[in-house]
Every structure is written in C-alpha cells, then in structure tokens.
XYZ file of C-alpha atoms in Angstrom:
281
model
C 9.934 61.333 -76.791
C 8.780 65.029 -77.289
C 5.768 65.972 -75.911
C 3.133 64.740 -78.755
C 4.931 62.018 -79.012
C 4.104 61.242 -74.430
C 0.288 62.561 -74.946
C 0.117 60.941 -78.340
C 0.744 57.296 -76.918
C -1.256 58.161 -73.628
C -4.818 58.736 -75.722
C -3.842 55.926 -77.826
C -3.120 54.261 -74.606
C -6.529 54.904 -72.310
C -9.007 54.235 -75.971
C -6.649 51.050 -76.224
C -7.866 50.295 -72.601
C -11.529 51.335 -73.196
C -11.137 49.217 -76.305
C -9.777 46.046 -73.938
C -12.524 46.314 -72.076
C -15.501 46.690 -74.278
C -15.840 43.538 -76.674
C -19.055 44.715 -78.169
C -16.782 46.879 -80.664
C -16.648 45.182 -83.824
C -12.711 43.909 -84.402
C -11.651 44.639 -81.073
C -8.457 42.822 -81.791
C -7.383 44.264 -84.854
C -7.829 47.742 -83.003
C -5.554 46.807 -80.079
C -3.208 45.314 -82.831
C -3.387 48.797 -84.749
C -2.911 50.407 -81.288
C 0.201 48.707 -80.534
C 1.323 49.328 -83.976
C 0.939 53.009 -83.719
C 2.740 53.314 -80.479
C 5.476 51.876 -81.403
C 6.011 53.394 -84.731
C 5.794 56.670 -81.927
C 8.307 55.229 -79.942
C 10.698 53.973 -83.135
C 10.759 57.299 -84.907
C 11.479 59.108 -81.356
C 13.977 57.415 -81.554
C 15.241 58.111 -84.588
C 14.216 61.783 -85.084
C 18.140 63.055 -84.402
C 19.869 60.595 -87.110
C 18.845 63.533 -90.338
C 15.875 66.341 -90.686
C 14.239 64.287 -93.005
C 13.877 61.923 -90.188
C 13.033 65.250 -87.543
C 11.160 66.409 -90.324
C 8.753 62.818 -90.391
C 8.602 63.012 -86.546
C 7.563 66.526 -86.381
C 5.054 66.439 -89.269
C 3.681 62.453 -89.326
C 0.520 63.840 -86.776
C -0.680 66.006 -89.273
C -2.415 63.013 -91.398
C -2.360 60.836 -88.431
C -5.179 62.951 -86.811
C -7.793 61.639 -89.433
C -7.747 58.233 -88.834
C -7.766 58.737 -84.845
C -10.333 61.032 -85.669
C -12.370 58.094 -87.808
C -11.835 55.806 -84.799
C -14.886 57.880 -83.154
C -16.570 56.668 -85.128
C -16.609 53.261 -84.107
C -15.571 53.872 -79.930
C -18.419 56.175 -79.503
C -20.630 52.633 -79.333
C -18.704 51.969 -75.763
C -20.965 54.265 -73.782
C -24.118 54.802 -75.494
C -26.744 52.904 -77.991
C -27.674 55.581 -79.630
C -26.937 59.458 -80.319
C -27.640 61.983 -78.109
C -29.135 64.837 -80.970
C -32.600 64.990 -79.002
C -31.175 65.736 -75.867
C -28.976 68.603 -77.961
C -31.643 70.028 -80.190
C -33.275 70.673 -76.659
C -31.024 72.761 -75.457
C -30.537 74.446 -78.840
C -33.898 75.946 -78.867
C -33.814 76.899 -75.761
C -30.656 79.042 -75.354
C -31.405 80.111 -78.621
C -34.957 80.146 -78.803
C -34.886 78.250 -82.429
C -32.115 76.499 -84.344
C -29.369 78.842 -85.765
C -28.023 75.410 -87.792
C -31.047 75.877 -90.030
C -32.233 79.811 -89.817
C -28.365 81.322 -90.300
C -29.005 80.064 -94.231
C -32.691 80.872 -94.547
C -32.046 84.363 -92.569
C -28.675 84.993 -95.183
C -28.808 82.681 -98.471
C -26.480 84.079 -100.483
C -25.340 82.147 -103.203
C -21.156 83.977 -102.087
C -21.632 84.639 -98.885
C -22.705 79.975 -98.891
C -19.791 79.470 -101.128
C -16.860 80.866 -99.025
C -18.733 79.394 -95.578
C -18.564 76.530 -97.392
C -14.230 75.975 -98.543
C -13.912 77.905 -95.281
C -14.790 74.536 -93.958
C -13.878 72.488 -96.603
C -10.006 73.566 -96.917
C -10.073 72.664 -92.605
C -7.418 70.095 -92.991
C -5.581 72.584 -94.956
C -5.102 75.405 -92.785
C -3.774 73.206 -90.671
C -0.307 72.240 -91.871
C -0.457 76.152 -93.813
C -0.088 77.419 -90.425
C 2.349 74.849 -89.649
C 4.425 75.206 -92.872
C 4.922 78.827 -91.854
C 5.948 77.791 -88.140
C 8.498 75.356 -89.852
C 9.876 77.991 -92.094
C 10.308 80.745 -89.424
C 12.327 77.435 -86.943
C 14.704 76.565 -90.200
C 15.215 79.815 -90.393
C 15.876 80.267 -86.847
C 16.948 76.545 -86.274
C 14.129 76.475 -83.760
C 11.422 74.388 -83.729
C 9.892 75.199 -80.720
C 7.008 77.122 -81.548
C 6.399 74.303 -84.158
C 6.628 71.916 -81.751
C 4.175 73.865 -78.893
C 2.030 74.678 -81.832
C 1.450 70.756 -82.872
C 1.419 69.726 -79.519
C -1.457 71.794 -78.434
C -3.358 70.897 -81.802
C -2.834 67.841 -80.369
C -4.322 68.337 -76.500
C -7.281 69.960 -78.415
C -7.865 67.288 -81.296
C -7.603 64.228 -78.160
C -9.581 66.132 -76.246
C -12.597 66.170 -79.067
C -12.101 63.148 -80.064
C -12.591 61.951 -75.789
C -15.801 64.621 -76.510
C -16.814 62.389 -79.505
C -16.333 59.100 -77.461
C -18.500 60.201 -73.928
C -21.049 62.342 -75.535
C -21.832 60.916 -79.463
C -23.990 63.421 -81.521
C -24.879 62.933 -84.748
C -25.172 66.944 -85.495
C -27.984 68.966 -88.108
C -26.053 67.130 -91.225
C -27.746 63.977 -90.202
C -30.715 65.136 -88.266
C -31.764 68.309 -90.376
C -32.737 69.263 -94.172
C -29.524 69.888 -96.136
C -29.989 73.864 -97.606
C -31.529 73.829 -100.415
C -32.107 76.366 -103.983
C -29.292 77.979 -105.832
C -27.426 77.530 -102.801
C -26.460 73.803 -103.183
C -25.671 74.179 -106.734
C -22.393 75.890 -105.404
C -19.238 74.310 -106.512
C -17.650 74.619 -102.334
C -21.125 73.596 -101.167
C -20.632 70.230 -103.437
C -17.552 69.696 -102.323
C -18.090 70.685 -98.717
C -20.572 68.071 -98.471
C -18.994 64.989 -100.858
C -15.940 65.983 -97.951
C -18.574 65.468 -95.124
C -19.912 62.336 -96.552
C -16.853 60.620 -97.537
C -14.831 61.063 -94.479
C -17.150 62.303 -91.509
C -17.025 60.047 -88.579
C -20.843 59.213 -87.233
C -21.350 60.884 -83.942
C -18.514 63.446 -84.089
C -20.535 67.069 -83.494
C -19.499 67.520 -79.703
C -18.120 69.426 -79.644
C -16.659 71.419 -82.994
C -13.342 70.379 -82.928
C -13.310 72.487 -86.301
C -13.911 75.368 -84.521
C -11.228 74.046 -81.100
C -8.685 74.370 -83.847
C -10.004 76.949 -85.387
C -8.967 79.305 -82.191
C -5.845 77.359 -81.769
C -5.207 78.316 -85.422
C -5.872 82.142 -85.006
C -4.449 82.430 -81.134
C -1.120 81.636 -82.001
C -0.780 82.763 -85.322
C -1.653 86.617 -83.848
C 1.266 85.085 -81.098
C 3.760 84.404 -83.554
C 2.896 85.778 -87.038
C 0.740 88.880 -87.354
C 1.514 87.919 -90.898
C 0.322 84.351 -90.898
C -2.901 85.790 -88.688
C -4.075 88.595 -91.494
C -3.285 85.820 -94.235
C -5.239 82.869 -92.588
C -7.997 84.828 -90.544
C -10.699 85.121 -93.053
C -10.065 81.584 -93.952
C -10.417 80.601 -90.042
C -12.949 82.730 -89.281
C -14.898 81.962 -92.393
C -14.389 77.976 -91.176
C -15.713 78.728 -87.497
C -19.155 80.107 -88.954
C -19.421 77.503 -91.153
C -19.463 74.933 -88.836
C -23.176 76.356 -87.840
C -24.242 78.658 -91.492
C -23.504 74.716 -93.390
C -25.581 72.913 -91.133
C -22.662 70.628 -89.795
C -22.837 71.496 -86.513
C -25.578 72.686 -84.158
C -24.435 75.999 -82.173
C -23.895 74.965 -79.108
C -21.476 72.133 -80.448
C -19.092 75.345 -81.687
C -19.483 77.025 -78.248
C -17.904 73.978 -76.501
C -15.308 74.145 -79.489
C -14.042 76.646 -78.818
C -14.099 77.000 -74.779
C -11.566 73.473 -75.391
C -9.363 75.754 -77.668
C -9.336 78.652 -75.980
C -8.212 76.676 -72.841
C -5.913 74.354 -75.181
C -4.130 77.816 -76.666
C -3.943 78.261 -72.639
C -2.489 75.186 -70.970
C -0.793 73.706 -74.272
C 2.473 75.836 -74.278
C 2.571 75.142 -69.959
C 2.024 71.001 -70.338
C 4.057 70.978 -72.722
C 7.408 72.729 -71.298
C 6.301 70.032 -68.339
C 6.859 66.795 -70.174
C 9.465 68.933 -71.856
C 11.475 68.462 -68.907
C-alpha cells in the first residue's frame, strides 16, 4: 500500500470507530458498511496497481473524487460531539481580533463587480485547481518515469483534507454563508456569483467552515507548484490567491477559518513529504 492508502485507511478507521460508538447518528450501520467497503476497495486497488498503467492511474487518481463524499460525511459526523454549531463563539473571536466582521466588510468596501466575479470563479473552481496541478505533476512523472512528486503532492493534499475534516467534526461551524446575509446589489447578478452559490447550496456539508479546507489546500498547492514547477506556479497562482481571498470576501468563511486553514496548509506542506517517506519505508 502507498502512503496515501495507509493514511486514508487510518482516517476511515478512526471515523468509523467514532460512528460505531455513537449510535445517535442516523443510519450509522450503513456508514460503517460504507467505511468497510472503502477500506476493502483501497486494499484491492493497492494490490492490483502494479498490474498495468491503467490500474496504476486509477489507483493514483481515485482519491481526487473520493475526497468529496468523505467531506460530505463530516456534515453528519459533526453531530457526534455537539448538538449545535459554534458560530456565536467564532463571531465574537472575529470581532475581538479584527474589530468587526471581515466577511461582511470586505465586499462592502470593495464592491466591484469584476473583482467579485474573479473571486467567485476562483472559489467555484476549487475542485478543478487541485487536479490541474496534479495533472502537471503526473505528466512530469510520465516523462521522467517517476511519479514520486505527484504522490507526495496527493499525500499532502489528503493529509490536509483529513486534518480539516477532523476539525469540522470537533468544531462544527456553519460560517457566514448560513449566518450572514448574502451579498446583494449588482454583484449578485454575476454569473460566477450564481455558480459559486449554486455549488454551495447543493454540495456543501453544513458545519464544515472551520478550519477552511479551501485555504489550507490552496496553500499546499502554492507551495508545491513553487517547489516542483515554477511555470505551474505562475499559471495557477492568480486563481489560487483569488480562492484564498474569496473565501472571506464572498462570505463563505470567517477570517479565522482562513487563518487556521493557512496554518494547517503550511504545516502539512512541511510535514507531508517527511511523513510520506516514513510511511513508504
């Protein structure tokens, strides 16, 4: 098994234990079965990965779409330790640190349609930016016949996500998207604005705002692009930086969510490669 396989099995096992000992979760037996099935699938793919390039490709890339249902599950698991959400506390922290609510004041102070559209499309393309850098690193791997850079990147992304997901479970926070009024006026007529809100309306896990996984993963992408492919850094950094700023400007996250996410992303980028090599050994 590759390090990302091991890490994912550990995460699924830990959350499976939490589900097993907390029967108040709706349909908990089905969740347990889903975790067992996922672990068996990971094991099977890890055994078949070396058979041919197609199975290797599937084994390497299966986690990119798999992060989404694992994320959605946190909207159920964050009921384990709390009956409600912790937004009132985070709003007070926000006021103490910034003297107000940046998620409200940023769009009010810079209510430009073109800026808003850029930040909203940067946010909406989050799940495209992750594989975009992955494809660049994978392409380099094909040319060099060495996929280590891609696999370290994927492992670090997985580590970042799983730390954030555990944060969602321990500290359920809805965020400004649910707690504050949406941006109104000319900005709200924008195509990117509508797309980003549609994605959140249909795909967000409620209570999954702190820490911001968007910011955490964005920091990882910036660091890895700079580390492995400067051209990719130059091409992707405007969107990635727009994603980071957009989390607060678009009223999807509190500023403290972003700060926590940035810290996690930075630490994951440092620890991830070291942990990958340790698990590989």
